[in-house]
Tab-separated table of C-alpha atoms in Angstrom:
chain	number	residue	atom	x	y	z
A	1	MET	CA	0.007	0.005	0.002
A	2	SER	CA	1.349	3.446	-0.973
A	3	ALA	CA	1.000	6.743	0.803
A	4	HIS	CA	-1.100	8.055	-2.173
A	5	PRO	CA	-4.118	9.982	-0.956
A	6	PHE	CA	-6.537	7.643	-2.858
A	7	VAL	CA	-5.279	4.533	-1.172
A	8	LEU	CA	-7.731	1.708	-1.554
A	9	ALA	CA	-7.790	-1.503	0.492
A	10	GLU	CA	-10.034	-4.533	0.492
A	11	ALA	CA	-10.517	-6.548	3.643
A	12	GLN	CA	-8.937	-9.962	3.762
A	13	VAL	CA	-11.159	-12.090	5.928
A	14	SER	CA	-10.182	-15.509	7.237
A	15	ALA	CA	-12.516	-18.149	8.556
A	16	ALA	CA	-10.775	-17.874	12.003
A	17	GLU	CA	-11.909	-14.334	12.746
A	18	HIS	CA	-15.193	-12.277	12.497
A	19	PRO	CA	-15.340	-10.119	9.380
A	20	ALA	CA	-15.670	-7.015	11.540
A	21	ALA	CA	-12.244	-7.566	13.044
A	22	ALA	CA	-10.754	-7.851	9.573
A	23	ALA	CA	-12.655	-4.708	8.546
A	24	ARG	CA	-11.280	-2.726	11.575
A	25	ARG	CA	-7.806	-3.876	10.823
A	26	THR	CA	-8.192	-2.822	7.203
A	27	VAL	CA	-9.399	0.703	8.200
A	28	ALA	CA	-6.500	1.098	10.576
A	29	ARG	CA	-4.026	-0.025	7.816
A	30	VAL	CA	-5.493	2.633	5.472
A	31	LEU	CA	-5.532	5.395	8.069
A	32	ASP	CA	-1.852	4.693	8.883
A	33	HIS	CA	-1.192	6.153	5.406
A	34	VAL	CA	-3.344	9.243	5.937
A	35	PRO	CA	-1.311	12.198	7.425
A	36	GLY	CA	-3.122	14.234	10.097
A	37	HIS	CA	-5.793	11.798	10.877
A	38	THR	CA	-6.936	11.917	14.578
A	39	GLU	CA	-7.374	9.161	17.038
A	40	ARG	CA	-10.953	10.132	17.248
A	41	ALA	CA	-11.364	9.704	13.478
A	42	ARG	CA	-9.708	6.276	13.835
A	43	GLY	CA	-12.109	5.214	16.564
A	44	ASP	CA	-15.108	6.501	14.740
A	45	ALA	CA	-14.091	4.727	11.522
A	46	GLU	CA	-13.448	1.527	13.332
A	47	LEU	CA	-16.841	1.740	15.014
A	48	VAL	CA	-18.709	2.507	11.841
A	49	VAL	CA	-17.094	-0.309	9.785
A	50	SER	CA	-17.802	-2.795	12.542
A	51	GLU	CA	-21.475	-1.703	12.488
A	52	LEU	CA	-21.677	-1.974	8.692
A	53	VAL	CA	-20.000	-5.349	8.434
A	54	SER	CA	-21.826	-6.737	11.327
A	55	ASN	CA	-25.078	-5.613	9.754
A	56	ALA	CA	-24.092	-7.260	6.449
A	57	VAL	CA	-23.371	-10.525	8.250
A	58	ARG	CA	-26.403	-10.428	10.591
A	59	HIS	CA	-29.064	-8.917	8.390
A	60	GLY	CA	-27.694	-8.773	4.906
A	61	GLY	CA	-27.131	-12.352	4.036
A	62	GLY	CA	-23.328	-12.131	4.438
A	63	LEU	CA	-20.519	-9.780	3.568
A	64	VAL	CA	-19.740	-9.785	-0.141
A	65	ALA	CA	-17.096	-6.944	-0.217
A	66	LEU	CA	-15.515	-4.293	1.850
A	67	ARG	CA	-13.464	-1.477	0.274
A	68	VAL	CA	-11.809	1.358	2.041
A	69	GLY	CA	-10.254	4.565	0.458
A	70	VAL	CA	-9.613	8.171	0.992
A	71	THR	CA	-11.645	11.020	-0.634
A	72	GLN	CA	-9.897	12.835	-3.472
A	73	ASP	CA	-9.268	15.920	-1.378
A	74	GLY	CA	-7.882	13.770	1.508
A	75	SER	CA	-10.353	15.030	4.029
A	76	GLY	CA	-12.351	11.841	4.336
A	77	LEU	CA	-12.222	8.119	4.575
A	78	TRP	CA	-14.775	6.205	2.554
A	79	LEU	CA	-16.075	2.747	3.321
A	80	GLU	CA	-18.113	0.545	0.989
A	81	VAL	CA	-19.764	-2.561	2.281
A	82	GLU	CA	-21.770	-4.950	-0.027
A	83	ASP	CA	-24.028	-7.685	0.992
A	84	THR	CA	-26.610	-10.036	-0.547
A	85	SER	CA	-29.771	-8.246	0.583
A	86	ARG	CA	-31.566	-5.388	-1.045
A	87	GLN	CA	-33.271	-4.443	2.295
A	88	ARG	CA	-31.945	-1.072	3.664
A	89	PRO	CA	-30.789	-0.811	7.254
A	90	GLN	CA	-33.345	0.632	9.596
A	91	ALA	CA	-33.087	2.197	13.020
A	92	ARG	CA	-35.270	1.165	15.900
A	93	ARG	CA	-37.314	3.863	17.457
A	94	ALA	CA	-37.388	2.374	20.973
A	95	LEU	CA	-35.712	-0.238	23.037
A	96	ARG	CA	-38.793	-2.346	23.250
A	97	GLU	CA	-39.729	-2.176	19.621
A	98	ASP	CA	-39.669	-5.719	18.062
A	99	ALA	CA	-37.252	-7.022	20.632
A	100	ALA	CA	-37.340	-10.496	19.120
A	101	GLN	CA	-35.797	-9.237	15.925
A	102	GLY	CA	-32.717	-7.713	17.551
A	103	GLY	CA	-30.375	-5.033	16.201
A	104	GLY	CA	-31.247	-1.615	15.045
A	105	PHE	CA	-29.138	0.427	17.222
A	106	GLY	CA	-25.898	0.693	15.184
A	107	TRP	CA	-27.437	2.335	12.192
A	108	PRO	CA	-28.087	5.667	14.010
A	109	ILE	CA	-24.352	5.671	15.059
A	110	VAL	CA	-23.353	5.198	11.390
A	111	LEU	CA	-25.724	8.132	10.261
A	112	ARG	CA	-24.472	10.359	13.119
A	113	LEU	CA	-20.780	9.922	12.495
A	114	ALA	CA	-20.774	9.937	8.727
A	115	THR	CA	-20.627	13.008	6.622
A	116	SER	CA	-22.548	11.201	3.861
A	117	VAL	CA	-24.347	7.885	3.567
A	118	HIS	CA	-25.482	6.356	0.256
A	119	ALA	CA	-27.118	3.002	-0.347
A	120	GLU	CA	-27.712	1.532	-3.777
A	121	ASP	CA	-28.784	-1.701	-5.305
A	122	VAL	CA	-26.028	-3.760	-6.989
A	123	PRO	CA	-26.416	-7.229	-8.818
A	124	GLY	CA	-27.176	-9.671	-6.126
A	125	GLY	CA	-27.675	-7.188	-3.218
A	126	LYS	CA	-26.833	-3.660	-2.052
A	127	ARG	CA	-23.820	-1.457	-1.505
A	128	ILE	CA	-23.604	1.078	1.332
A	129	ARG	CA	-21.076	3.815	0.915
A	130	VAL	CA	-20.225	6.209	3.822
A	131	VAL	CA	-17.651	9.010	4.116
A	132	LEU	CA	-16.204	9.885	7.538
A	133	PRO	CA	-13.954	12.877	8.438
A	134	VAL	CA	-10.268	12.015	9.025
A	135	ALA	CA	-9.462	15.075	11.193
């Protein structure tokens, strides 16, 4: 991986670890090449990628792809997560709402920390792309 501002990485996931752990490691590896990133930005990015990947595994039929890069102007980190479901993430409104279903609390975190969030259908599922500040 180079120090180029448009660095791109794809997570390498082994059967021995949860995909979210591989995703956090990939984000950290990319941020190691971004001058001026803050520890808060690193923590936020690791949290958001964990939520996105966990949602893909738990609700999206499985993780198809994770890509991580830096915006053209170098001010943001973008994350793309693809899974096999076309269903968009939804936030729960209350703790007691459909407790049997589980989940629904990480998506508001993603929406709050990201400067942009975009979901689109792709062949065989969906792609969610978020951008997070690096400073």
